[in-house]
PDB file of C-alpha atoms in Angstrom:
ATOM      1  CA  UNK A   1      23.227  25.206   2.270  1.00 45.00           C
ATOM      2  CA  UNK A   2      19.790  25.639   0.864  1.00 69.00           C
ATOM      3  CA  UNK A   3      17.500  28.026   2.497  1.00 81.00           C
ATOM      4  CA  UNK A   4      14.833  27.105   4.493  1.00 91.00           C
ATOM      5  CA  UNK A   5      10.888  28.266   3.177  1.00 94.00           C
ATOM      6  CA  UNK A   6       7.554  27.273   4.576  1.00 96.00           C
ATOM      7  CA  UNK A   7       4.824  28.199   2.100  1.00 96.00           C
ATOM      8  CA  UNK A   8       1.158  28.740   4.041  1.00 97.00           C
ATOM      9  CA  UNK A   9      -1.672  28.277   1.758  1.00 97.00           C
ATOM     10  CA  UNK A  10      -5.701  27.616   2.087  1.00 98.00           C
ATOM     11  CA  UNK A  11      -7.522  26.528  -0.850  1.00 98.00           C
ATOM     12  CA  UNK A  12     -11.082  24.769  -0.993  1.00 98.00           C
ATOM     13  CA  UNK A  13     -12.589  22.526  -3.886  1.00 98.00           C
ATOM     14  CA  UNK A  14     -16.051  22.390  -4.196  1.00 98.00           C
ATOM     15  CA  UNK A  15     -17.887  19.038  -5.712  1.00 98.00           C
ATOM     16  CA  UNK A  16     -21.509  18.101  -6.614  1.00 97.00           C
ATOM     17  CA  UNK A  17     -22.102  14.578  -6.692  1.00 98.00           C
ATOM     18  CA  UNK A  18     -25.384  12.449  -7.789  1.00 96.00           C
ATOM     19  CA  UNK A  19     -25.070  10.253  -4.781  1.00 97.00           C
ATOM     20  CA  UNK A  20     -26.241  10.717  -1.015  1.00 97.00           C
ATOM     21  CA  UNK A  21     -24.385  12.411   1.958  1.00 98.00           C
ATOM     22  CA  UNK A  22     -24.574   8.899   3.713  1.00 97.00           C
ATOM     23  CA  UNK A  23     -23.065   7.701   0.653  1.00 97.00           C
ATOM     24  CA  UNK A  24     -20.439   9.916  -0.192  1.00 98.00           C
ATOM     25  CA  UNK A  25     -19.393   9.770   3.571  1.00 98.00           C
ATOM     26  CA  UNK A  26     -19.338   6.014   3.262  1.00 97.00           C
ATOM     27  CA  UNK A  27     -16.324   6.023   0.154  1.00 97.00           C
ATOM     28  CA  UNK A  28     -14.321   7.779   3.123  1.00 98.00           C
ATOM     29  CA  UNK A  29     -14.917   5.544   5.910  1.00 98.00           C
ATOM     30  CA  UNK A  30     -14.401   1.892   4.137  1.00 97.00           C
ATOM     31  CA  UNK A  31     -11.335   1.489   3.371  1.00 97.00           C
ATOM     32  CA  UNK A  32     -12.241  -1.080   0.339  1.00 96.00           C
ATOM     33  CA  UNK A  33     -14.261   1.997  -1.263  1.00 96.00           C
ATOM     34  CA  UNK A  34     -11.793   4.369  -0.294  1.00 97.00           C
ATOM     35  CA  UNK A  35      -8.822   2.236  -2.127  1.00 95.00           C
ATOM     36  CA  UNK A  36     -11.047   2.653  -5.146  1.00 95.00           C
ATOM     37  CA  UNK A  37     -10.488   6.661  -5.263  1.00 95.00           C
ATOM     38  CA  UNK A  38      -7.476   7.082  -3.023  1.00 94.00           C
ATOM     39  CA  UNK A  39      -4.142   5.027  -2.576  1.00 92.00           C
ATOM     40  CA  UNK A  40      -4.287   2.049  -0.416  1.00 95.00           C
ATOM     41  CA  UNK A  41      -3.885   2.242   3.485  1.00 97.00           C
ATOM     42  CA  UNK A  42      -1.226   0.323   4.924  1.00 97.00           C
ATOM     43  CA  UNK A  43      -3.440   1.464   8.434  1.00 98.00           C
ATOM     44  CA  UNK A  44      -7.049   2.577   8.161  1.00 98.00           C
ATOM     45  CA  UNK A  45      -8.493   3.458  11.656  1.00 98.00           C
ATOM     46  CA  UNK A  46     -11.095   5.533  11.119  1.00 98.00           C
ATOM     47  CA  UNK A  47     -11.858   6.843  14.528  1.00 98.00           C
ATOM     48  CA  UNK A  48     -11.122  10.069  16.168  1.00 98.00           C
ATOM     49  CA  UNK A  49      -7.797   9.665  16.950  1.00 98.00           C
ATOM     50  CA  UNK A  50      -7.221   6.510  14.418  1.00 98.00           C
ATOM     51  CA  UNK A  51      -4.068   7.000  11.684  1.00 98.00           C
ATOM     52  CA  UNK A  52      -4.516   6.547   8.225  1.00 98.00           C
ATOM     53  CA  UNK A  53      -0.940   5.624   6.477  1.00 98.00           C
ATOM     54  CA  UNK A  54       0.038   4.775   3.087  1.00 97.00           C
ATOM     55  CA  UNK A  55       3.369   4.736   0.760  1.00 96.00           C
ATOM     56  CA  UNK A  56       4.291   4.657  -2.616  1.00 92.00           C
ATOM     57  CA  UNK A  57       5.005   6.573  -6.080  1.00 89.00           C
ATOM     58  CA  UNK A  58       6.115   6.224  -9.514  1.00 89.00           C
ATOM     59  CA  UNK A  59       7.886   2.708 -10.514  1.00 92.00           C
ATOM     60  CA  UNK A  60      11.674   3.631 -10.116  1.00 92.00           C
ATOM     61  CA  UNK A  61      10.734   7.212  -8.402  1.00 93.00           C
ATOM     62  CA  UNK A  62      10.523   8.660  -4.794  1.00 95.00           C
ATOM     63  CA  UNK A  63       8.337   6.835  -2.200  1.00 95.00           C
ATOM     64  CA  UNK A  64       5.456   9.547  -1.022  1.00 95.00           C
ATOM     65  CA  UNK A  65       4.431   8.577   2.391  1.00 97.00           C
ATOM     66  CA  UNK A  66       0.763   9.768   3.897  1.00 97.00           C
ATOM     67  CA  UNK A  67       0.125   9.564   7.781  1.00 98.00           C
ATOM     68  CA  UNK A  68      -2.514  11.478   9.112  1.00 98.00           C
ATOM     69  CA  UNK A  69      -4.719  11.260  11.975  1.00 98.00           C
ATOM     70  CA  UNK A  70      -8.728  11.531  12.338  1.00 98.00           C
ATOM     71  CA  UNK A  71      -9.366  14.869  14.682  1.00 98.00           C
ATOM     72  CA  UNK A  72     -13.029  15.072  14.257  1.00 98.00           C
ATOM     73  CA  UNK A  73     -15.626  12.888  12.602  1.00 98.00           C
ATOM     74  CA  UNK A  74     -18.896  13.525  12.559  1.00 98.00           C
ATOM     75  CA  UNK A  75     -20.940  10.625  10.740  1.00 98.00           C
ATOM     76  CA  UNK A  76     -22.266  12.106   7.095  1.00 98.00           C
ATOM     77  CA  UNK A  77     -21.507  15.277   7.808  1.00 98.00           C
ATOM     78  CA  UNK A  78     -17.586  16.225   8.299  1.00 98.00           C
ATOM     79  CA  UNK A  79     -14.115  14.562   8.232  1.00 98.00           C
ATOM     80  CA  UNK A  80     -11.128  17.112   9.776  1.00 98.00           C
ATOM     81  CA  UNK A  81      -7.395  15.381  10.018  1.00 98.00           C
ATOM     82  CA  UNK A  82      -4.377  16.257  10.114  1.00 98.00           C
ATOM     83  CA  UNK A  83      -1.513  14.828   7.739  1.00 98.00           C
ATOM     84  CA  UNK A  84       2.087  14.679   6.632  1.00 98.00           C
ATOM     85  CA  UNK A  85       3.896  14.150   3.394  1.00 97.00           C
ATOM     86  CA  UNK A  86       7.097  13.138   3.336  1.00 97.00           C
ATOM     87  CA  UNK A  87       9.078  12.089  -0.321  1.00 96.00           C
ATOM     88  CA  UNK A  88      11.516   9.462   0.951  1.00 96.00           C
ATOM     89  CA  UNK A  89      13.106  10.944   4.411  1.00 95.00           C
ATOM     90  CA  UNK A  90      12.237  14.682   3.270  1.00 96.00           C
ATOM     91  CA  UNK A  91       9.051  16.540   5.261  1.00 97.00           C
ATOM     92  CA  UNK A  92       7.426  18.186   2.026  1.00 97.00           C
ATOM     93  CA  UNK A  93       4.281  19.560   3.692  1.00 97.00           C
ATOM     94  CA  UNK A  94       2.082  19.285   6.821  1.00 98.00           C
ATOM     95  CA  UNK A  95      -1.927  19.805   6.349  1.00 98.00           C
ATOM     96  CA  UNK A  96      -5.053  20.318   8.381  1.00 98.00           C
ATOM     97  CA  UNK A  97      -8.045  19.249   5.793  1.00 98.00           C
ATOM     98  CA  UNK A  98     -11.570  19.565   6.134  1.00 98.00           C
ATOM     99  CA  UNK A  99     -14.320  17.595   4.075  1.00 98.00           C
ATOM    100  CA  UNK A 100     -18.110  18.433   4.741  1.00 98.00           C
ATOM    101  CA  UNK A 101     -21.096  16.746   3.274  1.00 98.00           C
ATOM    102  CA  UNK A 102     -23.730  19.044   2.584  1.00 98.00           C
ATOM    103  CA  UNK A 103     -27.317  17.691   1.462  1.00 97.00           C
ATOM    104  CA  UNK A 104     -27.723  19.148  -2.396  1.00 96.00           C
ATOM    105  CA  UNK A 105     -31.121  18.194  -3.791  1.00 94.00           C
ATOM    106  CA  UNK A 106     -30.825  14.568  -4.036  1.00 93.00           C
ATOM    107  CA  UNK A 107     -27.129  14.773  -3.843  1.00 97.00           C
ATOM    108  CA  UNK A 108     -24.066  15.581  -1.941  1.00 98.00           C
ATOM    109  CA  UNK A 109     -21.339  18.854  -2.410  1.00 98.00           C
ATOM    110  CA  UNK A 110     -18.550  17.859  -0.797  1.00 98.00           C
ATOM    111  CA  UNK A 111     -16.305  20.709   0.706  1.00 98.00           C
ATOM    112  CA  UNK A 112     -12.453  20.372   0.695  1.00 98.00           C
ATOM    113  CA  UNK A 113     -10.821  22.871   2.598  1.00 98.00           C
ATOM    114  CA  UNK A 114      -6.755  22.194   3.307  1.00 98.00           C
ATOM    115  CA  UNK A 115      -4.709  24.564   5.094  1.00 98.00           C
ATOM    116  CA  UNK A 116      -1.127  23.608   4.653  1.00 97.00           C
ATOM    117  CA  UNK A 117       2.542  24.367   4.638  1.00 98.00           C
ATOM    118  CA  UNK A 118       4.579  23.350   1.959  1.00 97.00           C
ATOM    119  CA  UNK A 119       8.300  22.721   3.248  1.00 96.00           C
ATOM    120  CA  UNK A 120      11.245  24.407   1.375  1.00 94.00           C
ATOM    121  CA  UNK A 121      10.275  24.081  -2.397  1.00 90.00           C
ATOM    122  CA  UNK A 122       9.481  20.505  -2.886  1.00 92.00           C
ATOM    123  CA  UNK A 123       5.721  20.815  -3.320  1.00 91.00           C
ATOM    124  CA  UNK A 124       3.649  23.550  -3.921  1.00 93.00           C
ATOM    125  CA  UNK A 125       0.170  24.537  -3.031  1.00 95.00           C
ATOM    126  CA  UNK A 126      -0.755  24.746  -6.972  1.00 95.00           C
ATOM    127  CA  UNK A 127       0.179  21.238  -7.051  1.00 94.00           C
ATOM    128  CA  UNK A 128      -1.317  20.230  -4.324  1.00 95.00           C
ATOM    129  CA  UNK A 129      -4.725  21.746  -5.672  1.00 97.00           C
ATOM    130  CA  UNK A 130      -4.814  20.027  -8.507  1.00 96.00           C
ATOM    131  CA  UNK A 131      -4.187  17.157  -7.494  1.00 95.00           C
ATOM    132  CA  UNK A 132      -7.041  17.111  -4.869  1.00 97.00           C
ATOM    133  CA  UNK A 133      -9.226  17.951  -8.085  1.00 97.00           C
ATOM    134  CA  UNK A 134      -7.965  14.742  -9.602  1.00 96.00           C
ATOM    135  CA  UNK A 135      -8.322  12.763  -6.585  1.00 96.00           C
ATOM    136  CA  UNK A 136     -12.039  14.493  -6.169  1.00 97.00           C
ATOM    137  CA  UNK A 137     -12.967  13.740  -9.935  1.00 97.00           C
ATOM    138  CA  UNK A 138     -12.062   9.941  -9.509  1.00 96.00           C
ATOM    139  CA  UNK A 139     -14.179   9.856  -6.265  1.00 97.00           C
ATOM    140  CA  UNK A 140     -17.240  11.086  -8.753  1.00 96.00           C
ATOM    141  CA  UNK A 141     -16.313   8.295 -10.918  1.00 95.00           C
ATOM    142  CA  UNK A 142     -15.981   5.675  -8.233  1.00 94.00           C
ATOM    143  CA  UNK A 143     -19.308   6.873  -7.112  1.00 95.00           C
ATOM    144  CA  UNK A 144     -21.098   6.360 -10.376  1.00 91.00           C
ATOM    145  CA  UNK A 145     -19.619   2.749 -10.554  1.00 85.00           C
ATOM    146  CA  UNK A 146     -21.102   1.451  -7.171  1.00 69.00           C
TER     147      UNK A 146
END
C-alpha cells in the first residue's frame, strides 16, 4: 500500500507589468483574454461563487483537470479561489490562491500567493512554483500583445 503524505506549502510570486490594474484585472475576468495566458475554461463564471473548470495535458499523457471556485472578487484589486487538481481520477493537490493588483507607477505588480497541499507525491510545491512563474511570464507577454 503506498503511504499517504499531504505536503503544506505557501509561496508568493511577485510581477511588474507595463499595463494598468484595470487592465491586468481584465486578462482574469474575460475568459477570451484569459485563454490567451491560461488553458481554456470548459466553465468560466466569474462571480463570487462562479466555477472555473478546465481539462487537458500532454497528447497521449494524463488529463489534468482544474475546478475552482471564485471566494472573493474585488474589481481591480483582488481575486481569492479555491481549486483542485486532479491527474485523471487521482486528487494531486487542493489550493487557496490569492492575486492582488497593486497600482505601480503607471503599472500593475501582481501578487500570487497559493497556499496548498500537495497529495501523496504526485506534485510538488517546487513544481507548482514554477509553473505559476511560467504561467505569470506568458500573462506579461499576452499583455504586451493587446
Amino acid at each position: 500500500m503506498n503511504e499517504r503524505v499531504a505536503v503544506h506549502n505557501t509561496f508568493v510570486v511577485e510581477r511588474i507589468y507595463n499595463a494598468s490594474p484595470t487592465r491586468v484585472f481584465a486578462t482574469w475576468e474575460d475568459p477570451k483574454l484569459k485563454e490567451l495566458w491560461f488553458s481554456k475554461a470548459d466553465e468560466f463564471d466569474f462571480r463570487v461563487g462562479g466555477k472555473e473548470t478546465s481539462q487537458g495535458g500532454p497528447p497521449g499523457g494524463p488529463i489534468f483537470t482544474f475546478d475552482a471556485t471564485y471566494q472573493d472578487i474585488v474589481p481591480n484589486e483582488r481575486i481569492v479561489y479555491s481549486y483542485t487538481l486532479d491527474m485523471d481520477q487521482t486528487r494531486i493537490s487542493i489550493s487557496v490562491t490569492t492575486v492582488e493588483f497593486k497600482p505601480e507607477g503607471t503599472g500593475t505588480k501582481l501578487i500570487f500567493t497559493e497556499q496548498g497541499v500537495f497529495l501523496d507525491g504526485h506534485d510538488t510545491p517546487a513544481l507548482r512554483e514554477h509553473g505559476t512563474k511560467e504561467m505569470l511570464d506568458n500573462l506579461g507577454k499576452q499583455l504586451d500583445n493587446i
